[in-house]
């Protein structure tokens, strides 16, 4: 049997977009992902639907798996022919034990590759508005582990006299001890000092003061892990350079519920505004070939074909191509809910005649009610998760309607605990809302800001006792503008 390959990948400090392209490509092709506590769990959604996930997070004084067990799992899966990604926070070779793991792979003749990651020792500072160097002020920097600070491990007499910026990683438990030892060995008590906590997340917090403040435990109750401890005069630039904290959605953790195939753009828009974005559910598309088979021979009979989503367009026409069906058999006009669905049809060479201004199912229903002859025979192509609302509405107007559920989305909980800590929840459809509460329960949304897209989605939420703020604009830009409006008004 062919031996698989192990990729030891640095996932960066947390923010999803700070992983390297090479690291992202490794995740997308992995058979097995063995991941740490501090990685952004949204990255797991980018893997193959059948990938195997193994959590091996290490919290202070609590390890889910021993280091030996982690290494053995990498070796075992590789020997079975699987490609394995060992996903680590930050960079594998910066206090990450990546070299130890690679050494064991070498000793067991397992092919491996190391993919560097963006390290928190400088990225945390960057997002806190602290330049790690500055001409004429800090021409050097020094990075240490703060996990242990015994005198025999670190030479405090030398460290306290170093110029430039000092950075201690994994230091939350030892901030007081580190500060005391530096002062004891000659560092000036009034040296500017800062703790950057939960860097690049929606819960980022920066505590600034002097070295003596940390040495006396002034901020003891505010210090939590993960944290980067920085000492040096470069901290004085923070008020000018903290770009991240000045963004309009900084500090807001937003949970969106969309399939991964269509979530990339809205997430990018929210990232650019400073939001921490969490995927509500993990999902995969399941094609229902038998549904499409039911109407293949009768395609020429339909006067209007309605597509409710991009996934519906892709599922339907990709299957027709797979079956060698001549799309010229389609004689009817096309209708689409939303500009992106219409654009997807146009890219395949079809002219879309009916697109509602409201970008919602209710908007399209109004077009059918006011503009279309009731003798027309309709085919709707949609997700099974969407239910019968659209079909029932058209039939109540007197249309003959056939509906095929060309695909469905299968949902599971996102392993990202940040879902529970989100400030704003966005539901783009009734189906997505129903699957969310199947995963998490209605109580998850208590005392939270909830945004629903379209009247139908809002009514579904109301039937479960959830009050929401409606956004009638379903484009990504429209949803983001509604979020900005809600945050600005302090709802």
Short mmCIF file of N, CA, C and O in Angstrom, two decimals, residues 187-294:
data_model
loop_
_atom_site.label_atom_id
_atom_site.label_comp_id
_atom_site.label_asym_id
_atom_site.label_seq_id
_atom_site.Cartn_x
_atom_site.Cartn_y
_atom_site.Cartn_z
N UNK A 187 15.55 45.75 34.45
CA UNK A 187 14.64 46.43 33.52
C UNK A 187 13.91 47.54 34.27
O UNK A 187 13.45 47.36 35.39
N UNK A 188 13.78 48.69 33.63
CA UNK A 188 13.14 49.83 34.28
C UNK A 188 11.66 49.56 34.55
O UNK A 188 10.92 49.13 33.64
N UNK A 189 11.19 49.78 35.76
CA UNK A 189 9.78 49.50 36.11
C UNK A 189 8.78 50.27 35.25
O UNK A 189 7.65 49.81 35.06
N UNK A 190 9.19 51.45 34.73
CA UNK A 190 8.27 52.27 33.95
C UNK A 190 8.30 51.93 32.45
O UNK A 190 7.73 52.65 31.63
N UNK A 191 8.97 50.83 32.08
CA UNK A 191 9.01 50.42 30.67
C UNK A 191 7.59 50.11 30.20
O UNK A 191 6.83 49.42 30.89
N UNK A 192 7.23 50.63 29.02
CA UNK A 192 5.90 50.37 28.47
C UNK A 192 5.70 48.87 28.23
O UNK A 192 6.59 48.19 27.70
N UNK A 193 4.52 48.38 28.61
CA UNK A 193 4.24 46.95 28.55
C UNK A 193 2.77 46.75 28.15
O UNK A 193 1.92 47.56 28.50
N UNK A 194 2.50 45.67 27.43
CA UNK A 194 1.12 45.39 27.04
C UNK A 194 0.87 43.90 26.95
O UNK A 194 1.78 43.11 26.65
N UNK A 195 -0.36 43.52 27.21
CA UNK A 195 -0.82 42.14 27.02
C UNK A 195 -1.87 42.16 25.92
O UNK A 195 -2.87 42.89 26.02
N UNK A 196 -1.64 41.38 24.86
CA UNK A 196 -2.60 41.28 23.75
C UNK A 196 -3.31 39.94 23.89
O UNK A 196 -2.69 38.89 23.76
N UNK A 197 -4.59 39.98 24.18
CA UNK A 197 -5.38 38.79 24.48
C UNK A 197 -6.35 38.48 23.34
O UNK A 197 -6.98 39.39 22.79
N UNK A 198 -6.45 37.22 22.98
CA UNK A 198 -7.37 36.79 21.90
C UNK A 198 -7.16 37.59 20.62
O UNK A 198 -8.12 38.08 19.99
N UNK A 199 -5.92 37.73 20.22
CA UNK A 199 -5.57 38.55 19.06
C UNK A 199 -6.27 38.08 17.79
O UNK A 199 -6.45 36.88 17.57
N UNK A 200 -6.67 39.01 16.97
CA UNK A 200 -7.31 38.84 15.65
C UNK A 200 -8.70 38.23 15.75
O UNK A 200 -9.27 37.82 14.74
N UNK A 201 -9.29 38.17 16.93
CA UNK A 201 -10.64 37.64 17.10
C UNK A 201 -11.59 38.76 17.46
O UNK A 201 -11.19 39.89 17.74
N UNK A 202 -12.88 38.43 17.51
CA UNK A 202 -13.88 39.40 17.93
C UNK A 202 -13.82 39.71 19.41
O UNK A 202 -14.56 40.56 19.90
N UNK A 203 -12.96 39.01 20.12
CA UNK A 203 -12.80 39.24 21.55
C UNK A 203 -11.40 39.77 21.88
O UNK A 203 -10.93 39.65 23.01
N UNK A 204 -10.74 40.35 20.88
CA UNK A 204 -9.40 40.89 21.13
C UNK A 204 -9.47 41.99 22.18
O UNK A 204 -10.34 42.85 22.17
N UNK A 205 -8.50 41.94 23.09
CA UNK A 205 -8.40 42.95 24.14
C UNK A 205 -6.93 43.26 24.38
O UNK A 205 -6.09 42.35 24.38
N UNK A 206 -6.61 44.53 24.55
CA UNK A 206 -5.24 44.93 24.81
C UNK A 206 -5.19 45.67 26.15
O UNK A 206 -5.94 46.62 26.37
N UNK A 207 -4.33 45.19 27.02
CA UNK A 207 -4.14 45.83 28.32
C UNK A 207 -2.76 46.49 28.31
O UNK A 207 -1.75 45.80 28.17
N UNK A 208 -2.74 47.81 28.44
CA UNK A 208 -1.48 48.56 28.38
C UNK A 208 -1.15 49.16 29.74
O UNK A 208 -2.05 49.55 30.50
N UNK A 209 0.12 49.25 30.02
CA UNK A 209 0.57 49.86 31.27
C UNK A 209 2.08 49.89 31.32
O UNK A 209 2.74 49.93 30.28
N UNK A 210 2.61 49.84 32.53
CA UNK A 210 4.05 49.77 32.72
C UNK A 210 4.42 48.40 33.27
O UNK A 210 3.58 47.67 33.81
N UNK A 211 5.67 48.05 33.14
CA UNK A 211 6.13 46.74 33.60
C UNK A 211 5.79 46.52 35.07
O UNK A 211 5.40 45.43 35.47
N UNK A 212 5.92 47.56 35.89
CA UNK A 212 5.64 47.43 37.32
C UNK A 212 4.17 47.12 37.58
O UNK A 212 3.83 46.47 38.59
N UNK A 213 3.26 47.58 36.69
CA UNK A 213 1.84 47.27 36.86
C UNK A 213 1.59 45.77 36.76
O UNK A 213 0.80 45.20 37.52
N UNK A 214 2.25 45.14 35.81
CA UNK A 214 2.08 43.69 35.64
C UNK A 214 2.80 42.93 36.74
O UNK A 214 2.35 41.87 37.16
N UNK A 215 3.91 43.48 37.20
CA UNK A 215 4.68 42.82 38.27
C UNK A 215 3.91 42.79 39.58
O UNK A 215 4.03 41.83 40.37
N UNK A 216 3.10 43.80 39.83
CA UNK A 216 2.35 43.87 41.09
C UNK A 216 0.96 43.22 40.98
O UNK A 216 0.19 43.24 41.95
N UNK A 217 0.65 42.69 39.83
CA UNK A 217 -0.64 42.01 39.65
C UNK A 217 -1.81 42.94 39.45
O UNK A 217 -2.97 42.55 39.67
N UNK A 218 -1.57 44.15 39.02
CA UNK A 218 -2.64 45.14 38.82
C UNK A 218 -3.72 44.63 37.86
O UNK A 218 -4.92 44.91 38.04
N UNK A 219 -3.30 43.91 36.83
CA UNK A 219 -4.25 43.45 35.81
C UNK A 219 -4.53 41.95 35.92
O UNK A 219 -5.02 41.33 34.98
N UNK A 220 -4.21 41.38 37.06
CA UNK A 220 -4.27 39.92 37.23
C UNK A 220 -5.62 39.34 36.83
O UNK A 220 -5.69 38.30 36.15
N UNK A 221 -6.71 39.96 37.21
CA UNK A 221 -8.03 39.42 36.94
C UNK A 221 -8.47 39.60 35.49
O UNK A 221 -9.50 39.07 35.08
N UNK A 222 -7.71 40.36 34.71
CA UNK A 222 -8.06 40.59 33.32
C UNK A 222 -7.27 39.72 32.35
O UNK A 222 -7.57 39.66 31.16
N UNK A 223 -6.24 39.07 32.85
CA UNK A 223 -5.35 38.28 32.00
C UNK A 223 -5.96 36.90 31.75
O UNK A 223 -6.31 36.18 32.68
N UNK A 224 -6.09 36.54 30.48
CA UNK A 224 -6.55 35.20 30.10
C UNK A 224 -5.71 34.69 28.93
O UNK A 224 -5.01 35.45 28.27
N UNK A 225 -5.85 33.42 28.66
CA UNK A 225 -5.15 32.79 27.54
C UNK A 225 -6.11 32.67 26.37
O UNK A 225 -7.33 32.50 26.57
N UNK A 226 -5.61 32.79 25.13
CA UNK A 226 -4.23 32.99 24.69
C UNK A 226 -3.81 34.46 24.76
O UNK A 226 -4.64 35.35 24.55
N UNK A 227 -2.55 34.68 25.05
CA UNK A 227 -2.06 36.03 25.24
C UNK A 227 -0.63 36.14 24.77
O UNK A 227 0.17 35.22 24.90
N UNK A 228 -0.30 37.31 24.21
CA UNK A 228 1.07 37.65 23.85
C UNK A 228 1.47 38.83 24.72
O UNK A 228 0.77 39.85 24.78
N UNK A 229 2.60 38.70 25.40
CA UNK A 229 3.10 39.71 26.34
C UNK A 229 4.24 40.46 25.66
O UNK A 229 5.19 39.84 25.18
N UNK A 230 4.11 41.79 25.57
CA UNK A 230 5.11 42.58 24.85
C UNK A 230 5.61 43.72 25.73
O UNK A 230 4.85 44.37 26.44
N UNK A 231 6.92 43.94 25.65
CA UNK A 231 7.58 44.95 26.47
C UNK A 231 8.46 45.79 25.57
O UNK A 231 9.31 45.26 24.84
N UNK A 232 8.26 47.12 25.59
CA UNK A 232 9.10 47.99 24.76
C UNK A 232 8.43 49.29 24.41
O UNK A 232 7.20 49.44 24.48
N UNK A 233 9.22 50.25 23.98
CA UNK A 233 8.73 51.59 23.69
C UNK A 233 7.84 51.65 22.45
O UNK A 233 7.12 52.63 22.25
N UNK A 234 7.86 50.61 21.61
CA UNK A 234 7.01 50.62 20.42
C UNK A 234 5.52 50.65 20.78
O UNK A 234 4.68 51.00 19.94
N UNK A 235 5.20 50.31 22.01
CA UNK A 235 3.80 50.31 22.43
C UNK A 235 3.19 51.71 22.36
O UNK A 235 1.98 51.86 22.21
N UNK A 236 4.02 52.73 22.41
CA UNK A 236 3.50 54.10 22.40
C UNK A 236 2.82 54.47 21.09
O UNK A 236 2.07 55.44 21.02
N UNK A 237 3.06 53.68 20.02
CA UNK A 237 2.42 53.96 18.73
C UNK A 237 1.01 53.38 18.63
O UNK A 237 0.32 53.60 17.63
N UNK A 238 0.60 52.67 19.64
CA UNK A 238 -0.68 51.95 19.58
C UNK A 238 -1.87 52.86 19.27
O UNK A 238 -2.74 52.51 18.47
N UNK A 239 -1.92 54.03 19.88
CA UNK A 239 -3.06 54.93 19.65
C UNK A 239 -3.16 55.38 18.20
O UNK A 239 -4.25 55.68 17.71
N UNK A 240 -2.05 55.43 17.50
CA UNK A 240 -2.06 55.85 16.10
C UNK A 240 -2.28 54.68 15.14
O UNK A 240 -2.85 54.85 14.06
N UNK A 241 -1.81 53.50 15.51
CA UNK A 241 -1.72 52.40 14.55
C UNK A 241 -2.72 51.26 14.75
O UNK A 241 -2.66 50.27 14.04
N UNK A 242 -3.62 51.40 15.71
CA UNK A 242 -4.55 50.28 15.98
C UNK A 242 -5.71 50.31 14.97
O UNK A 242 -6.85 50.60 15.30
N UNK A 243 -5.38 50.00 13.73
CA UNK A 243 -6.36 50.02 12.64
C UNK A 243 -7.51 49.04 12.85
O UNK A 243 -8.66 49.32 12.51
N UNK A 244 -7.20 47.89 13.41
CA UNK A 244 -8.20 46.82 13.56
C UNK A 244 -9.32 47.26 14.49
O UNK A 244 -10.50 47.09 14.19
N UNK A 245 -8.95 47.86 15.59
CA UNK A 245 -9.94 48.25 16.59
C UNK A 245 -10.77 49.45 16.14
O UNK A 245 -11.80 49.75 16.75
N UNK A 246 -10.35 50.14 15.09
CA UNK A 246 -11.10 51.29 14.59
C UNK A 246 -12.13 50.90 13.52
O UNK A 246 -12.93 51.74 13.09
N UNK A 247 -12.13 49.64 13.09
CA UNK A 247 -13.07 49.19 12.07
C UNK A 247 -14.48 49.14 12.65
O UNK A 247 -14.67 48.85 13.83
N UNK A 248 -15.51 49.40 11.83
CA UNK A 248 -16.87 49.56 12.36
C UNK A 248 -17.48 48.32 13.01
O UNK A 248 -18.37 48.45 13.85
N UNK A 249 -17.01 47.13 12.65
CA UNK A 249 -17.57 45.92 13.25
C UNK A 249 -16.58 45.23 14.19
O UNK A 249 -16.78 44.07 14.56
N UNK A 250 -15.52 45.95 14.58
CA UNK A 250 -14.58 45.35 15.53
C UNK A 250 -15.30 45.00 16.83
O UNK A 250 -16.12 45.75 17.34
N UNK A 251 -14.95 43.84 17.37
CA UNK A 251 -15.54 43.41 18.63
C UNK A 251 -16.86 42.68 18.46
O UNK A 251 -17.44 42.21 19.44
N UNK A 252 -17.35 42.57 17.21
CA UNK A 252 -18.61 41.89 16.96
C UNK A 252 -18.33 40.51 16.37
O UNK A 252 -17.62 40.38 15.38
N UNK A 253 -18.88 39.52 17.01
CA UNK A 253 -18.77 38.14 16.49
C UNK A 253 -20.11 37.81 15.84
O UNK A 253 -21.15 37.79 16.50
N UNK A 254 -20.06 37.55 14.54
CA UNK A 254 -21.27 37.36 13.75
C UNK A 254 -21.35 35.93 13.25
O UNK A 254 -20.42 35.44 12.60
N UNK A 255 -22.43 35.28 13.56
CA UNK A 255 -22.66 33.90 13.12
C UNK A 255 -23.54 33.93 11.88
O UNK A 255 -24.66 34.45 11.92
N UNK A 256 -23.02 33.42 10.79
CA UNK A 256 -23.81 33.35 9.56
C UNK A 256 -24.16 31.89 9.27
O UNK A 256 -23.39 30.98 9.58
N UNK A 257 -25.32 31.68 8.69
CA UNK A 257 -25.78 30.32 8.41
C UNK A 257 -25.98 30.20 6.90
O UNK A 257 -27.05 30.48 6.38
N UNK A 258 -24.93 29.80 6.27
CA UNK A 258 -24.96 29.62 4.82
C UNK A 258 -24.08 28.44 4.45
O UNK A 258 -23.05 28.21 5.09
N UNK A 259 -24.44 27.71 3.38
CA UNK A 259 -23.54 26.65 2.91
C UNK A 259 -22.18 27.23 2.54
O UNK A 259 -22.08 28.37 2.08
N UNK A 260 -21.13 26.44 2.71
CA UNK A 260 -19.78 26.95 2.45
C UNK A 260 -19.58 27.35 1.00
O UNK A 260 -18.75 28.20 0.69
N UNK A 261 -20.38 26.78 0.09
CA UNK A 261 -20.22 27.08 -1.34
C UNK A 261 -20.59 28.52 -1.67
O UNK A 261 -20.16 29.05 -2.70
N UNK A 262 -21.38 29.17 -0.81
CA UNK A 262 -21.82 30.54 -1.13
C UNK A 262 -21.52 31.53 0.01
O UNK A 262 -22.04 32.64 0.00
N UNK A 263 -20.68 31.13 0.96
CA UNK A 263 -20.45 31.99 2.13
C UNK A 263 -19.18 32.84 2.01
O UNK A 263 -18.98 33.77 2.80
N UNK A 264 -18.33 32.55 1.04
CA UNK A 264 -17.02 33.20 0.98
C UNK A 264 -17.10 34.72 0.85
O UNK A 264 -16.41 35.46 1.54
N UNK A 265 -17.97 35.21 -0.03
CA UNK A 265 -18.00 36.65 -0.30
C UNK A 265 -18.48 37.45 0.90
O UNK A 265 -17.86 38.46 1.27
N UNK A 266 -19.57 37.01 1.52
CA UNK A 266 -20.08 37.77 2.66
C UNK A 266 -19.10 37.74 3.82
O UNK A 266 -18.93 38.74 4.54
N UNK A 267 -18.41 36.64 3.99
CA UNK A 267 -17.41 36.57 5.05
C UNK A 267 -16.27 37.56 4.77
O UNK A 267 -15.81 38.24 5.69
N UNK A 268 -15.84 37.64 3.53
CA UNK A 268 -14.77 38.58 3.18
C UNK A 268 -15.19 40.02 3.45
O UNK A 268 -14.40 40.83 3.95
N UNK A 269 -16.45 40.34 3.12
CA UNK A 269 -16.95 41.69 3.38
C UNK A 269 -16.94 41.99 4.88
O UNK A 269 -16.53 43.08 5.30
N UNK A 270 -17.38 41.04 5.68
CA UNK A 270 -17.44 41.24 7.13
C UNK A 270 -16.04 41.30 7.74
O UNK A 270 -15.78 42.11 8.64
N UNK A 271 -15.12 40.47 7.24
CA UNK A 271 -13.73 40.52 7.71
C UNK A 271 -13.15 41.91 7.48
O UNK A 271 -12.46 42.47 8.33
N UNK A 272 -13.43 42.48 6.31
CA UNK A 272 -12.86 43.78 5.95
C UNK A 272 -13.37 44.89 6.86
O UNK A 272 -12.75 45.95 6.96
N UNK A 273 -14.48 44.65 7.53
CA UNK A 273 -15.07 45.64 8.44
C UNK A 273 -14.73 45.35 9.90
O UNK A 273 -15.24 46.01 10.80
N UNK A 274 -13.89 44.34 10.12
CA UNK A 274 -13.41 44.06 11.46
C UNK A 274 -14.18 43.01 12.23
O UNK A 274 -13.88 42.75 13.41
N UNK A 275 -15.18 42.39 11.62
CA UNK A 275 -15.98 41.40 12.32
C UNK A 275 -15.24 40.08 12.45
O UNK A 275 -14.40 39.73 11.62
N UNK A 276 -15.58 39.37 13.49
CA UNK A 276 -15.14 37.98 13.66
C UNK A 276 -16.31 37.13 13.19
O UNK A 276 -17.40 37.19 13.77
N UNK A 277 -16.13 36.36 12.14
CA UNK A 277 -17.24 35.64 11.51
C UNK A 277 -17.16 34.15 11.86
O UNK A 277 -16.11 33.53 11.72
N UNK A 278 -18.29 33.61 12.28
CA UNK A 278 -18.37 32.21 12.66
C UNK A 278 -19.39 31.52 11.77
O UNK A 278 -20.48 32.06 11.54
N UNK A 279 -19.06 30.35 11.26
CA UNK A 279 -20.02 29.56 10.49
C UNK A 279 -20.94 28.82 11.45
O UNK A 279 -20.48 28.08 12.32
N UNK A 280 -22.25 29.01 11.27
CA UNK A 280 -23.20 28.40 12.19
C UNK A 280 -23.27 26.90 12.08
O UNK A 280 -23.33 26.19 13.09
N UNK A 281 -23.28 26.39 10.88
CA UNK A 281 -23.40 24.95 10.69
C UNK A 281 -22.42 24.49 9.61
O UNK A 281 -22.13 25.24 8.68
N UNK A 282 -21.93 23.29 9.77
CA UNK A 282 -21.16 22.65 8.70
C UNK A 282 -22.16 21.97 7.77
O UNK A 282 -23.11 21.35 8.23
N UNK A 283 -21.95 22.08 6.48
CA UNK A 283 -22.93 21.53 5.56
C UNK A 283 -22.25 20.93 4.34
O UNK A 283 -21.13 21.29 4.00
N UNK A 284 -22.95 20.01 3.72
CA UNK A 284 -22.51 19.49 2.44
C UNK A 284 -23.72 19.29 1.54
O UNK A 284 -24.82 18.99 2.00
N UNK A 285 -23.51 19.49 0.26
CA UNK A 285 -24.60 19.38 -0.70
C UNK A 285 -24.77 17.92 -1.13
O UNK A 285 -23.79 17.25 -1.48
N UNK A 286 -26.01 17.46 -1.10
CA UNK A 286 -26.34 16.10 -1.54
C UNK A 286 -27.23 16.22 -2.77
O UNK A 286 -28.33 16.80 -2.71
N UNK A 287 -26.77 15.69 -3.90
CA UNK A 287 -27.54 15.74 -5.14
C UNK A 287 -28.61 14.66 -5.14
O UNK A 287 -28.34 13.50 -4.80
N UNK A 288 -29.84 15.02 -5.54
CA UNK A 288 -30.95 14.06 -5.62
C UNK A 288 -31.23 13.76 -7.09
O UNK A 288 -32.10 14.37 -7.73
N UNK A 289 -30.48 12.84 -7.64
CA UNK A 289 -30.61 12.49 -9.05
C UNK A 289 -32.01 11.99 -9.39
O UNK A 289 -32.56 12.27 -10.46
N UNK A 290 -32.59 11.21 -8.47
CA UNK A 290 -33.90 10.61 -8.73
C UNK A 290 -34.98 11.68 -8.91
O UNK A 290 -35.95 11.48 -9.65
N UNK A 291 -34.81 12.81 -8.25
CA UNK A 291 -35.77 13.91 -8.39
C UNK A 291 -35.71 14.51 -9.79
O UNK A 291 -36.73 14.76 -10.42
N UNK A 292 -34.48 14.74 -10.26
CA UNK A 292 -34.32 15.33 -11.59
C UNK A 292 -34.77 14.34 -12.67
O UNK A 292 -35.36 14.73 -13.68
N UNK A 293 -34.52 13.06 -12.42
CA UNK A 293 -34.92 12.02 -13.38
C UNK A 293 -36.44 12.05 -13.64
O UNK A 293 -36.90 11.73 -14.74
N UNK A 294 -37.21 12.46 -12.63
CA UNK A 294 -38.66 12.43 -12.75
C UNK A 294 -39.18 13.35 -13.85
O UNK A 294 -40.24 13.09 -14.43
#
